[in-house]
Amino acid sequence: MLKVGLTGGIGAGKSEVSRLLVSYGAVLIDSDLISREVVEPGTPGLAAVVEEFGPAVLTAEGTLDRPALGALVFADDGRRAALNAIVHPLVGARAAELERAAPEGAVVVHDVPLLTENGLAPFYDLVVVVDASAETQLHRLVNLRGMTESDARARMAAQATREERRAVADLIVDNDGPREALEARVREVWDELVRRAAAR
């Protein structure tokens, strides 16, 4: 098995790259998806979050009120660290479980938005970074996701810099160009991942 960390800044196109890799045969472990799973109603994760932050982080239906929780942790490093201390171990355990279930010789791609920020590169055999210029990211966030320019810039500023991400990359997928160019590059990356998996 080859354990690949996939990351990229907001609006760089990481989701599209992971979709393409899955279409070629990768086993995808999506940490964002898992982080939602581990705090669903009835989970120990949600109980721990409520114990730490109080019932105000629940909706009337008893699900996690993400905007309310976000408002508490976004600007407060201590509160964010407390949340991460609850959620990260649960996500890690679930990701490890999914990894163990992957077929022998698989290319397992972990989609990890904050791989660079959390210093996770050493935990993977290889890191693939989806890279786009700040102008491209901003354009996509404003025009495709409907964010205001100030919101988009704030989200981008809260993440690792482009240089920091590129510094941890083993392979880079440039995504400033047209869709055809992205597909061709992801295919090259996939062929390289398959080659490395076979060589292990």
mmCIF file of C-alpha atoms in Angstrom:
data_model
loop_
_atom_site.group_PDB
_atom_site.id
_atom_site.type_symbol
_atom_site.label_atom_id
_atom_site.label_comp_id
_atom_site.label_asym_id
_atom_site.label_seq_id
_atom_site.Cartn_x
_atom_site.Cartn_y
_atom_site.Cartn_z
ATOM 1 C CA MET A 1 0.000 0.000 0.000
ATOM 2 C CA LEU A 2 1.112 3.528 -0.806
ATOM 3 C CA LYS A 3 -0.124 6.153 1.678
ATOM 4 C CA VAL A 4 -0.533 9.507 -0.062
ATOM 5 C CA GLY A 5 -1.347 12.851 1.572
ATOM 6 C CA LEU A 6 -3.278 15.176 -0.759
ATOM 7 C CA THR A 7 -3.608 18.843 0.106
ATOM 8 C CA GLY A 8 -4.033 22.293 -1.408
ATOM 9 C CA GLY A 9 -5.270 25.753 -0.530
ATOM 10 C CA ILE A 10 -8.938 26.668 -0.573
ATOM 11 C CA GLY A 11 -10.085 27.114 -4.175
ATOM 12 C CA ALA A 12 -7.015 25.336 -5.608
ATOM 13 C CA GLY A 13 -9.118 22.433 -6.907
ATOM 14 C CA LYS A 14 -8.150 19.638 -4.514
ATOM 15 C CA SER A 15 -11.660 18.114 -4.579
ATOM 16 C CA GLU A 16 -11.511 17.809 -8.352
ATOM 17 C CA VAL A 17 -8.078 16.153 -8.158
ATOM 18 C CA SER A 18 -9.284 13.655 -5.552
ATOM 19 C CA ARG A 19 -12.329 12.883 -7.735
ATOM 20 C CA LEU A 20 -10.049 12.184 -10.706
ATOM 21 C CA LEU A 21 -7.716 9.990 -8.620
ATOM 22 C CA VAL A 22 -10.697 7.939 -7.410
ATOM 23 C CA SER A 23 -11.844 7.526 -11.027
ATOM 24 C CA TYR A 24 -8.399 6.028 -11.798
ATOM 25 C CA GLY A 25 -8.617 3.595 -8.877
ATOM 26 C CA ALA A 26 -7.375 5.361 -5.738
ATOM 27 C CA VAL A 27 -8.938 4.570 -2.369
ATOM 28 C CA LEU A 28 -9.967 7.954 -0.948
ATOM 29 C CA ILE A 29 -10.007 8.773 2.760
ATOM 30 C CA ASP A 30 -11.533 12.246 3.115
ATOM 31 C CA SER A 31 -10.694 13.828 6.478
ATOM 32 C CA ASP A 32 -13.379 16.536 6.083
ATOM 33 C CA LEU A 33 -16.024 13.868 5.572
ATOM 34 C CA ILE A 34 -14.731 11.854 8.535
ATOM 35 C CA SER A 35 -14.619 14.954 10.752
ATOM 36 C CA ARG A 36 -18.367 15.358 10.099
ATOM 37 C CA GLU A 37 -19.004 11.640 10.685
ATOM 38 C CA VAL A 38 -17.328 11.572 14.130
ATOM 39 C CA VAL A 39 -19.612 14.328 15.504
ATOM 40 C CA GLU A 40 -22.930 13.027 14.186
ATOM 41 C CA PRO A 41 -25.797 12.736 16.705
ATOM 42 C CA GLY A 42 -25.296 9.845 19.115
ATOM 43 C CA THR A 43 -21.498 9.720 18.716
ATOM 44 C CA PRO A 44 -19.033 10.052 21.604
ATOM 45 C CA GLY A 45 -17.441 12.842 19.557
ATOM 46 C CA LEU A 46 -20.546 15.017 19.633
ATOM 47 C CA ALA A 47 -21.027 14.340 23.352
ATOM 48 C CA ALA A 48 -17.438 15.482 24.018
ATOM 49 C CA VAL A 49 -17.901 18.658 21.938
ATOM 50 C CA VAL A 50 -21.099 19.546 23.838
ATOM 51 C CA GLU A 51 -19.374 18.860 27.158
ATOM 52 C CA GLU A 52 -16.526 21.208 26.180
ATOM 53 C CA PHE A 53 -18.488 24.008 24.475
ATOM 54 C CA GLY A 54 -21.989 23.736 25.954
ATOM 55 C CA PRO A 55 -25.439 23.029 24.449
ATOM 56 C CA ALA A 56 -25.368 26.289 22.430
ATOM 57 C CA VAL A 57 -23.372 24.411 19.746
ATOM 58 C CA LEU A 58 -26.376 22.169 18.994
ATOM 59 C CA THR A 59 -29.236 22.909 16.599
ATOM 60 C CA ALA A 60 -32.846 22.395 17.694
ATOM 61 C CA GLU A 61 -32.655 18.956 16.003
ATOM 62 C CA GLY A 62 -29.651 17.946 18.108
ATOM 63 C CA THR A 63 -27.055 18.086 15.353
ATOM 64 C CA LEU A 64 -23.843 20.089 15.557
ATOM 65 C CA ASP A 65 -24.409 23.763 14.725
ATOM 66 C CA ARG A 66 -21.228 24.315 12.710
ATOM 67 C CA PRO A 67 -21.616 28.102 12.291
ATOM 68 C CA ALA A 68 -22.141 28.518 16.065
ATOM 69 C CA LEU A 69 -19.117 26.346 16.850
ATOM 70 C CA GLY A 70 -17.092 28.109 14.153
ATOM 71 C CA ALA A 71 -17.878 31.487 15.704
ATOM 72 C CA LEU A 72 -16.485 30.221 19.027
ATOM 73 C CA VAL A 73 -13.248 28.723 17.704
ATOM 74 C CA PHE A 74 -12.324 30.706 14.577
ATOM 75 C CA ALA A 75 -10.748 33.663 16.361
ATOM 76 C CA ASP A 76 -9.663 31.872 19.562
ATOM 77 C CA ASP A 77 -6.578 29.645 19.346
ATOM 78 C CA GLY A 78 -7.232 28.069 22.743
ATOM 79 C CA ARG A 79 -10.812 27.091 21.894
ATOM 80 C CA ARG A 80 -9.711 25.800 18.482
ATOM 81 C CA ALA A 81 -7.009 23.682 20.166
ATOM 82 C CA ALA A 82 -9.644 22.264 22.531
ATOM 83 C CA LEU A 83 -11.858 21.321 19.583
ATOM 84 C CA ASN A 84 -8.934 19.775 17.701
ATOM 85 C CA ALA A 85 -7.981 17.744 20.782
ATOM 86 C CA ILE A 86 -11.442 16.140 20.641
ATOM 87 C CA VAL A 87 -11.884 15.713 16.889
ATOM 88 C CA HIS A 88 -8.387 14.931 15.557
ATOM 89 C CA PRO A 89 -7.844 11.646 17.470
ATOM 90 C CA LEU A 90 -11.298 10.431 16.385
ATOM 91 C CA VAL A 91 -10.595 11.335 12.750
ATOM 92 C CA GLY A 92 -7.173 9.651 12.955
ATOM 93 C CA ALA A 93 -8.642 6.435 14.365
ATOM 94 C CA ARG A 94 -11.375 6.289 11.692
ATOM 95 C CA ALA A 95 -8.885 7.036 8.900
ATOM 96 C CA ALA A 96 -6.612 4.231 10.156
ATOM 97 C CA GLU A 97 -9.589 1.847 10.175
ATOM 98 C CA LEU A 98 -10.468 2.743 6.565
ATOM 99 C CA GLU A 99 -6.823 2.391 5.563
ATOM 100 C CA ARG A 100 -6.621 -1.112 7.047
ATOM 101 C CA ALA A 101 -9.712 -2.062 5.003
ATOM 102 C CA ALA A 102 -8.046 -1.038 1.700
ATOM 103 C CA PRO A 103 -6.991 -3.843 -0.649
ATOM 104 C CA GLU A 104 -3.370 -4.964 -0.662
ATOM 105 C CA GLY A 105 -1.193 -2.831 -2.948
ATOM 106 C CA ALA A 106 -3.759 -0.007 -3.064
ATOM 107 C CA VAL A 107 -2.923 3.653 -3.550
ATOM 108 C CA VAL A 108 -4.649 5.196 -0.515
ATOM 109 C CA VAL A 109 -5.157 8.950 -0.862
ATOM 110 C CA HIS A 110 -5.810 10.903 2.324
ATOM 111 C CA ASP A 111 -7.517 14.202 1.437
ATOM 112 C CA VAL A 112 -6.241 16.494 4.224
ATOM 113 C CA PRO A 113 -6.945 20.233 3.831
ATOM 114 C CA LEU A 114 -4.692 21.264 6.759
ATOM 115 C CA LEU A 115 -1.860 18.790 6.136
ATOM 116 C CA THR A 116 0.764 21.556 5.927
ATOM 117 C CA GLU A 117 -0.617 23.620 8.806
ATOM 118 C CA ASN A 118 -0.704 20.617 11.163
ATOM 119 C CA GLY A 119 2.749 19.290 10.180
ATOM 120 C CA LEU A 120 1.355 15.964 8.924
ATOM 121 C CA ALA A 121 3.616 15.441 5.870
ATOM 122 C CA PRO A 122 5.906 12.923 7.664
ATOM 123 C CA PHE A 123 2.943 10.574 8.216
ATOM 124 C CA TYR A 124 2.606 9.857 4.483
ATOM 125 C CA ASP A 125 4.814 8.008 2.000
ATOM 126 C CA LEU A 126 4.282 10.877 -0.405
ATOM 127 C CA VAL A 127 2.591 14.287 -0.419
ATOM 128 C CA VAL A 128 0.730 15.643 -3.464
ATOM 129 C CA VAL A 129 -0.027 19.370 -3.418
ATOM 130 C CA VAL A 130 -2.672 20.918 -5.672
ATOM 131 C CA ASP A 131 -1.326 24.374 -6.427
ATOM 132 C CA ALA A 132 -2.933 27.485 -7.882
ATOM 133 C CA SER A 133 -2.046 31.161 -7.797
ATOM 134 C CA ALA A 134 -3.738 33.434 -5.266
ATOM 135 C CA GLU A 135 -5.512 35.171 -8.176
ATOM 136 C CA THR A 136 -6.952 31.860 -9.380
ATOM 137 C CA GLN A 137 -8.035 30.866 -5.861
ATOM 138 C CA LEU A 138 -9.723 34.220 -5.284
ATOM 139 C CA HIS A 139 -11.494 34.109 -8.647
ATOM 140 C CA ARG A 140 -12.889 30.616 -7.924
ATOM 141 C CA LEU A 141 -14.012 31.436 -4.390
ATOM 142 C CA VAL A 142 -15.814 34.603 -5.449
ATOM 143 C CA ASN A 143 -17.227 33.436 -8.800
ATOM 144 C CA LEU A 144 -17.844 29.725 -8.190
ATOM 145 C CA ARG A 145 -18.531 29.564 -4.451
ATOM 146 C CA GLY A 146 -20.205 32.943 -4.079
ATOM 147 C CA MET A 147 -17.960 34.258 -1.305
ATOM 148 C CA THR A 148 -17.339 37.950 -0.843
ATOM 149 C CA GLU A 149 -13.817 39.005 -1.736
ATOM 150 C CA SER A 150 -13.024 39.911 1.886
ATOM 151 C CA ASP A 151 -14.287 36.512 3.137
ATOM 152 C CA ALA A 152 -12.273 34.712 0.489
ATOM 153 C CA ARG A 153 -9.107 36.638 1.350
ATOM 154 C CA ALA A 154 -9.604 35.962 5.084
ATOM 155 C CA ARG A 155 -10.016 32.208 4.460
ATOM 156 C CA MET A 156 -6.924 32.147 2.258
ATOM 157 C CA ALA A 157 -4.884 34.125 4.827
ATOM 158 C CA ALA A 158 -5.845 31.655 7.581
ATOM 159 C CA GLN A 159 -4.180 28.802 5.668
ATOM 160 C CA ALA A 160 -0.537 27.939 5.002
ATOM 161 C CA THR A 161 1.151 30.006 2.299
ATOM 162 C CA ARG A 162 1.613 28.644 -1.176
ATOM 163 C CA GLU A 163 5.367 28.418 -0.511
ATOM 164 C CA GLU A 164 4.835 26.439 2.708
ATOM 165 C CA ARG A 165 2.633 23.928 0.904
ATOM 166 C CA ARG A 166 5.039 23.563 -2.008
ATOM 167 C CA ALA A 167 7.892 22.972 0.469
ATOM 168 C CA VAL A 168 6.255 19.746 1.772
ATOM 169 C CA ALA A 169 5.260 18.454 -1.685
ATOM 170 C CA ASP A 170 6.753 15.402 -3.355
ATOM 171 C CA LEU A 171 4.547 15.962 -6.404
ATOM 172 C CA ILE A 172 2.787 19.172 -7.447
ATOM 173 C CA VAL A 173 -0.371 19.423 -9.532
ATOM 174 C CA ASP A 174 -0.523 22.869 -11.102
ATOM 175 C CA ASN A 175 -4.159 23.906 -11.442
ATOM 176 C CA ASP A 176 -4.038 27.397 -12.925
ATOM 177 C CA GLY A 177 -4.852 26.246 -16.434
ATOM 178 C CA PRO A 178 -7.781 24.630 -18.267
ATOM 179 C CA ARG A 179 -9.541 21.451 -17.174
ATOM 180 C CA GLU A 180 -7.810 19.382 -19.912
ATOM 181 C CA ALA A 181 -4.384 20.324 -18.557
ATOM 182 C CA LEU A 182 -5.452 19.318 -15.043
ATOM 183 C CA GLU A 183 -6.694 15.933 -16.236
ATOM 184 C CA ALA A 184 -3.462 15.265 -18.099
ATOM 185 C CA ARG A 185 -1.336 16.196 -15.066
ATOM 186 C CA VAL A 186 -3.423 14.111 -12.637
ATOM 187 C CA ARG A 187 -3.077 11.146 -14.976
ATOM 188 C CA GLU A 188 0.729 11.566 -14.882
ATOM 189 C CA VAL A 189 0.645 11.771 -11.092
ATOM 190 C CA TRP A 190 -1.544 8.649 -10.913
ATOM 191 C CA ASP A 191 0.868 6.685 -13.108
ATOM 192 C CA GLU A 192 3.716 7.732 -10.799
ATOM 193 C CA LEU A 193 1.749 6.704 -7.682
ATOM 194 C CA VAL A 194 0.961 3.297 -9.197
ATOM 195 C CA ARG A 195 4.643 2.842 -10.093
ATOM 196 C CA ARG A 196 5.716 3.683 -6.537
ATOM 197 C CA ALA A 197 3.062 1.441 -4.998
ATOM 198 C CA ALA A 198 4.257 -1.484 -7.120
ATOM 199 C CA ALA A 199 7.882 -0.849 -6.114
ATOM 200 C CA ARG A 200 7.126 -1.113 -2.371
#
